[in-house]
Amino acid sequence: MQVGGHSVEITRKRIKHLYLRVKAPGTVQVSAPKHWPMLYVRSLVKARQNWIEQQLDKLAQQPTMLAPSYEEGATIYFTGKAYQLRAVATSQRAMVSINDPHITLQLKQPTDLVARERLLDKWYRQQLKQRIEQLLDYWQPIMRVAASDFGVRKMKTRWGSCNIRSKKIWLNFDLIKKAPESLEYVVVHELTHLYERYHNQRFYRLMDEFLPDWQARKHSLNHHE
Ligand SMILES: [Zn+2]
């Protein structure tokens, strides 16, 4: 069944009560007693629609993603697309290449999961920095602002931040996994803080001016890879 546009998975079990679980990324699971009529189960789930939506929103606002796996064939994200991880041995310098649907890590010890993580992180960081530089080159003259510097770091609670005084902006490492439009939104958002510190009317007016579709981008940043 669907609740507010989210699909709900209903499982029948030998239990006495109904259990509702909301899990990332946006899945709703319901366990219901076997003998309850479906209509009744549905009405109970419907009655909790507000709560379900609140939980999904809360999950969606958290930038932290599931701890990535570095196993062979694991799904990894890059610029909004899913790839499968593959690791192969090389005697040369370690490197990463994209051969859709794979992202291939070439390593001296391809079975070493820590080495895989380290290589992939380094590559992600380089790729993200390149893209941020291009975005800054493009947007700063248009917006008539200039950040003094930028940095990339892993952050748990936000996609970016801006130090108004030093004019340095920070961007979340996980943004490399997101669609380019989402990264662009965060860069423009942080640059807008060089005009306006707070998320007030003036801030949003400026965002509307620079990036009219910023709300859609923000939504997809929090709801999609
Ligand atoms: Zn902000």
mmCIF file of C-alpha atoms and ligand atoms in Angstrom:
data_model
loop_
_atom_site.group_PDB
_atom_site.id
_atom_site.type_symbol
_atom_site.label_atom_id
_atom_site.label_comp_id
_atom_site.label_asym_id
_atom_site.label_seq_id
_atom_site.Cartn_x
_atom_site.Cartn_y
_atom_site.Cartn_z
ATOM 1 C CA MET A 1 0.000 0.000 0.000
ATOM 2 C CA GLN A 2 0.959 3.671 -0.378
ATOM 3 C CA VAL A 3 0.909 6.271 2.371
ATOM 4 C CA GLY A 4 1.544 9.860 1.307
ATOM 5 C CA GLY A 5 3.491 8.689 -1.720
ATOM 6 C CA HIS A 6 5.643 6.211 0.208
ATOM 7 C CA SER A 7 5.280 2.516 -0.314
ATOM 8 C CA VAL A 8 4.550 0.484 2.759
ATOM 9 C CA GLU A 9 5.537 -3.144 3.046
ATOM 10 C CA ILE A 10 3.091 -5.202 5.073
ATOM 11 C CA THR A 11 4.148 -8.561 6.500
ATOM 12 C CA ARG A 12 1.818 -10.927 8.319
ATOM 13 C CA LYS A 13 3.206 -12.604 11.390
ATOM 14 C CA ARG A 14 2.053 -14.596 14.369
ATOM 15 C CA ILE A 15 2.039 -11.578 16.644
ATOM 16 C CA LYS A 16 -0.525 -9.801 18.762
ATOM 17 C CA HIS A 17 0.097 -6.194 17.843
ATOM 18 C CA LEU A 18 0.905 -4.077 14.871
ATOM 19 C CA TYR A 19 4.482 -2.864 14.505
ATOM 20 C CA LEU A 20 5.545 0.058 12.371
ATOM 21 C CA ARG A 21 9.126 0.669 11.391
ATOM 22 C CA VAL A 22 10.499 3.531 9.313
ATOM 23 C CA LYS A 23 13.940 2.933 7.916
ATOM 24 C CA ALA A 24 16.382 4.748 5.707
ATOM 25 C CA PRO A 25 16.213 5.402 2.847
ATOM 26 C CA GLY A 26 12.505 5.975 3.110
ATOM 27 C CA THR A 27 11.096 2.514 3.572
ATOM 28 C CA VAL A 28 8.157 1.777 5.806
ATOM 29 C CA GLN A 29 7.712 -1.725 7.149
ATOM 30 C CA VAL A 30 4.645 -2.966 8.949
ATOM 31 C CA SER A 31 4.252 -6.254 10.761
ATOM 32 C CA ALA A 32 0.652 -7.158 11.488
ATOM 33 C CA PRO A 33 -1.073 -10.098 13.133
ATOM 34 C CA LYS A 34 -2.030 -12.805 10.678
ATOM 35 C CA HIS A 35 -5.744 -12.875 11.455
ATOM 36 C CA TRP A 36 -6.426 -9.127 11.257
ATOM 37 C CA PRO A 37 -8.446 -8.084 8.199
ATOM 38 C CA MET A 38 -6.387 -6.184 5.642
ATOM 39 C CA LEU A 39 -8.820 -3.283 5.703
ATOM 40 C CA TYR A 40 -8.242 -2.881 9.438
ATOM 41 C CA VAL A 41 -4.451 -3.023 9.077
ATOM 42 C CA ARG A 42 -4.595 -0.404 6.340
ATOM 43 C CA SER A 43 -6.750 1.917 8.413
ATOM 44 C CA LEU A 44 -4.321 1.681 11.334
ATOM 45 C CA VAL A 45 -1.379 2.497 9.094
ATOM 46 C CA LYS A 46 -3.285 5.392 7.494
ATOM 47 C CA ALA A 47 -4.078 6.766 10.936
ATOM 48 C CA ARG A 48 -0.360 7.045 11.605
ATOM 49 C CA GLN A 49 0.454 8.831 8.348
ATOM 50 C CA ASN A 50 1.595 12.020 10.084
ATOM 51 C CA TRP A 51 3.952 10.136 12.326
ATOM 52 C CA ILE A 52 5.340 8.154 9.368
ATOM 53 C CA GLU A 53 5.981 11.330 7.413
ATOM 54 C CA GLN A 54 7.684 12.962 10.370
ATOM 55 C CA GLN A 55 10.002 9.979 10.762
ATOM 56 C CA LEU A 56 10.812 9.900 7.035
ATOM 57 C CA ASP A 57 11.545 13.635 7.081
ATOM 58 C CA LYS A 58 13.826 13.236 10.055
ATOM 59 C CA LEU A 59 15.748 10.467 8.335
ATOM 60 C CA ALA A 60 15.941 12.440 5.119
ATOM 61 C CA GLN A 61 17.428 15.496 6.835
ATOM 62 C CA GLN A 62 20.406 13.502 8.040
ATOM 63 C CA PRO A 63 23.238 13.668 5.569
ATOM 64 C CA THR A 64 24.940 10.602 6.966
ATOM 65 C CA MET A 65 24.391 7.669 4.740
ATOM 66 C CA LEU A 66 24.553 4.016 5.561
ATOM 67 C CA ALA A 67 28.089 2.898 6.344
ATOM 68 C CA PRO A 68 29.448 1.970 2.934
ATOM 69 C CA SER A 69 30.537 -1.557 2.170
ATOM 70 C CA TYR A 70 33.783 -2.204 0.318
ATOM 71 C CA GLU A 71 32.995 -5.784 -0.572
ATOM 72 C CA GLU A 72 33.211 -6.974 -4.165
ATOM 73 C CA GLY A 73 30.044 -5.957 -5.988
ATOM 74 C CA ALA A 74 28.934 -3.514 -3.266
ATOM 75 C CA THR A 75 26.822 -0.608 -4.485
ATOM 76 C CA ILE A 76 28.734 2.633 -4.350
ATOM 77 C CA TYR A 77 27.537 6.059 -5.421
ATOM 78 C CA PHE A 78 29.297 8.623 -7.529
ATOM 79 C CA THR A 79 27.721 11.882 -8.822
ATOM 80 C CA GLY A 80 24.233 10.573 -8.198
ATOM 81 C CA LYS A 81 24.691 7.237 -9.945
ATOM 82 C CA ALA A 82 24.994 3.758 -8.468
ATOM 83 C CA TYR A 83 27.995 1.651 -9.447
ATOM 84 C CA GLN A 84 29.293 -1.732 -8.419
ATOM 85 C CA LEU A 85 32.638 -1.883 -6.714
ATOM 86 C CA ARG A 86 35.288 -4.089 -8.219
ATOM 87 C CA ALA A 87 38.869 -4.511 -7.035
ATOM 88 C CA VAL A 88 41.700 -5.930 -9.119
ATOM 89 C CA ALA A 89 45.398 -6.483 -8.513
ATOM 90 C CA THR A 90 48.065 -4.262 -10.012
ATOM 91 C CA SER A 91 51.804 -3.935 -9.575
ATOM 92 C CA GLN A 92 51.519 -0.305 -10.715
ATOM 93 C CA ARG A 93 50.394 2.703 -8.757
ATOM 94 C CA ALA A 94 46.963 2.327 -7.145
ATOM 95 C CA MET A 95 44.192 3.949 -9.149
ATOM 96 C CA VAL A 96 40.451 4.176 -9.641
ATOM 97 C CA SER A 97 38.619 4.002 -12.952
ATOM 98 C CA ILE A 98 35.004 4.079 -14.012
ATOM 99 C CA ASN A 99 33.789 1.400 -16.386
ATOM 100 C CA ASP A 100 30.042 1.526 -16.086
ATOM 101 C CA PRO A 101 28.460 -0.304 -14.264
ATOM 102 C CA HIS A 102 31.681 -0.755 -12.299
ATOM 103 C CA ILE A 103 34.031 1.478 -10.422
ATOM 104 C CA THR A 104 37.288 -0.425 -10.454
ATOM 105 C CA LEU A 105 39.962 -0.085 -7.812
ATOM 106 C CA GLN A 106 43.405 -1.198 -8.885
ATOM 107 C CA LEU A 107 45.448 -2.078 -5.850
ATOM 108 C CA LYS A 108 48.530 -4.008 -4.851
ATOM 109 C CA GLN A 109 46.406 -5.888 -2.327
ATOM 110 C CA PRO A 110 42.918 -5.865 -3.827
ATOM 111 C CA THR A 111 41.398 -7.993 -1.082
ATOM 112 C CA ASP A 112 42.386 -5.556 1.681
ATOM 113 C CA LEU A 113 39.127 -3.761 2.587
ATOM 114 C CA VAL A 114 40.910 -0.978 4.467
ATOM 115 C CA ALA A 115 43.128 -0.300 1.456
ATOM 116 C CA ARG A 116 39.998 -0.219 -0.732
ATOM 117 C CA GLU A 117 38.354 2.311 1.542
ATOM 118 C CA ARG A 118 41.457 4.488 1.697
ATOM 119 C CA LEU A 119 41.881 4.543 -2.079
ATOM 120 C CA LEU A 120 38.227 5.215 -2.775
ATOM 121 C CA ASP A 121 38.101 8.021 -0.172
ATOM 122 C CA LYS A 122 41.153 9.683 -1.671
ATOM 123 C CA TRP A 123 39.676 9.474 -5.157
ATOM 124 C CA TYR A 124 36.264 10.734 -3.996
ATOM 125 C CA ARG A 125 37.942 13.698 -2.339
ATOM 126 C CA GLN A 126 39.947 14.587 -5.462
ATOM 127 C CA GLN A 127 36.877 14.302 -7.662
ATOM 128 C CA LEU A 128 34.801 16.425 -5.299
ATOM 129 C CA LYS A 129 37.467 19.133 -5.003
ATOM 130 C CA GLN A 130 37.749 19.408 -8.781
ATOM 131 C CA ARG A 131 34.016 19.826 -9.096
ATOM 132 C CA ILE A 132 33.819 22.403 -6.305
ATOM 133 C CA GLU A 133 36.605 24.420 -7.933
ATOM 134 C CA GLN A 134 34.718 24.461 -11.220
ATOM 135 C CA LEU A 135 31.530 25.510 -9.458
ATOM 136 C CA LEU A 136 33.293 28.308 -7.578
ATOM 137 C CA ASP A 137 34.888 29.530 -10.811
ATOM 138 C CA TYR A 138 31.485 29.630 -12.386
ATOM 139 C CA TRP A 139 29.371 31.026 -9.544
ATOM 140 C CA GLN A 140 31.585 33.540 -7.771
ATOM 141 C CA PRO A 141 31.651 36.059 -10.646
ATOM 142 C CA ILE A 142 27.898 35.643 -11.185
ATOM 143 C CA MET A 143 27.107 36.087 -7.499
ATOM 144 C CA ARG A 144 29.799 38.736 -7.028
ATOM 145 C CA VAL A 145 31.182 37.106 -3.925
ATOM 146 C CA ALA A 146 34.394 35.233 -3.249
ATOM 147 C CA ALA A 147 35.162 32.604 -0.661
ATOM 148 C CA SER A 148 38.661 32.883 0.745
ATOM 149 C CA ASP A 149 39.087 29.120 0.609
ATOM 150 C CA PHE A 150 37.135 25.904 0.700
ATOM 151 C CA GLY A 151 37.564 22.537 2.319
ATOM 152 C CA VAL A 152 36.013 19.099 2.213
ATOM 153 C CA ARG A 153 35.295 17.120 5.321
ATOM 154 C CA LYS A 154 33.077 14.390 6.646
ATOM 155 C CA MET A 155 30.187 15.944 8.530
ATOM 156 C CA LYS A 156 27.371 14.207 10.320
ATOM 157 C CA THR A 157 24.678 16.846 10.474
ATOM 158 C CA ARG A 158 25.077 19.229 7.573
ATOM 159 C CA TRP A 159 25.887 19.352 3.880
ATOM 160 C CA GLY A 160 27.971 22.455 4.117
ATOM 161 C CA SER A 161 28.927 25.371 6.297
ATOM 162 C CA CYS A 162 30.309 28.827 5.877
ATOM 163 C CA ASN A 163 32.565 30.736 8.208
ATOM 164 C CA ILE A 164 31.310 34.283 7.706
ATOM 165 C CA ARG A 165 34.344 35.921 9.258
ATOM 166 C CA SER A 166 37.083 34.009 7.439
ATOM 167 C CA LYS A 167 34.870 33.495 4.354
ATOM 168 C CA LYS A 168 35.885 29.878 4.159
ATOM 169 C CA ILE A 169 33.307 27.336 3.092
ATOM 170 C CA TRP A 170 33.208 23.665 4.029
ATOM 171 C CA LEU A 171 31.480 20.987 2.034
ATOM 172 C CA ASN A 172 30.419 17.539 3.095
ATOM 173 C CA PHE A 173 32.537 14.701 1.705
ATOM 174 C CA ASP A 174 29.408 12.675 0.879
ATOM 175 C CA LEU A 175 28.329 15.264 -1.698
ATOM 176 C CA ILE A 176 30.457 13.475 -4.311
ATOM 177 C CA LYS A 177 27.925 10.654 -4.080
ATOM 178 C CA LYS A 178 25.065 13.019 -4.888
ATOM 179 C CA ALA A 179 23.829 14.377 -8.221
ATOM 180 C CA PRO A 180 25.817 17.352 -9.613
ATOM 181 C CA GLU A 181 22.715 19.567 -9.270
ATOM 182 C CA SER A 182 22.662 18.837 -5.547
ATOM 183 C CA LEU A 183 26.324 19.730 -5.108
ATOM 184 C CA GLU A 184 25.733 22.927 -7.035
ATOM 185 C CA TYR A 185 22.831 23.796 -4.747
ATOM 186 C CA VAL A 186 24.982 23.414 -1.630
ATOM 187 C CA VAL A 187 27.806 25.505 -3.100
ATOM 188 C CA VAL A 188 25.393 28.314 -4.025
ATOM 189 C CA HIS A 189 23.755 28.044 -0.591
ATOM 190 C CA GLU A 190 27.083 28.462 1.207
ATOM 191 C CA LEU A 191 28.165 31.324 -1.062
ATOM 192 C CA THR A 192 24.839 33.048 -0.327
ATOM 193 C CA HIS A 193 25.856 33.057 3.338
ATOM 194 C CA LEU A 194 28.612 35.489 2.380
ATOM 195 C CA TYR A 195 25.747 37.949 1.836
ATOM 196 C CA GLU A 196 23.461 36.836 4.607
ATOM 197 C CA ARG A 197 24.394 34.870 7.669
ATOM 198 C CA TYR A 198 20.922 33.671 8.628
ATOM 199 C CA HIS A 199 18.321 31.603 6.866
ATOM 200 C CA ASN A 200 15.912 34.517 6.742
ATOM 201 C CA GLN A 201 13.735 36.057 4.043
ATOM 202 C CA ARG A 202 16.642 37.915 2.541
ATOM 203 C CA PHE A 203 18.625 34.704 2.295
ATOM 204 C CA TYR A 204 15.846 32.867 0.493
ATOM 205 C CA ARG A 205 15.212 35.847 -1.783
ATOM 206 C CA LEU A 206 18.851 35.709 -2.826
ATOM 207 C CA MET A 207 18.648 31.957 -3.367
ATOM 208 C CA ASP A 208 15.541 32.440 -5.532
ATOM 209 C CA GLU A 209 17.448 34.933 -7.577
ATOM 210 C CA PHE A 210 20.614 32.882 -8.058
ATOM 211 C CA LEU A 211 19.112 29.410 -8.334
ATOM 212 C CA PRO A 212 15.350 29.573 -8.935
ATOM 213 C CA ASP A 213 14.935 25.786 -8.646
ATOM 214 C CA TRP A 214 16.900 25.503 -5.397
ATOM 215 C CA GLN A 215 13.960 23.982 -3.506
ATOM 216 C CA ALA A 216 13.672 21.061 -5.916
ATOM 217 C CA ARG A 217 17.426 20.535 -5.701
ATOM 218 C CA LYS A 218 17.309 20.603 -1.928
ATOM 219 C CA HIS A 219 14.514 18.060 -1.949
ATOM 220 C CA SER A 220 16.362 15.691 -4.230
ATOM 221 C CA LEU A 221 19.558 16.131 -2.176
ATOM 222 C CA ASN A 222 17.726 14.809 0.854
ATOM 223 C CA HIS A 223 15.610 12.183 -0.860
ATOM 224 C CA HIS A 224 17.797 10.667 -3.574
ATOM 225 C CA GLU A 225 21.349 9.577 -4.119
HETATM 226 ZN ZN ZN B 1 22.863 27.669 5.475
#
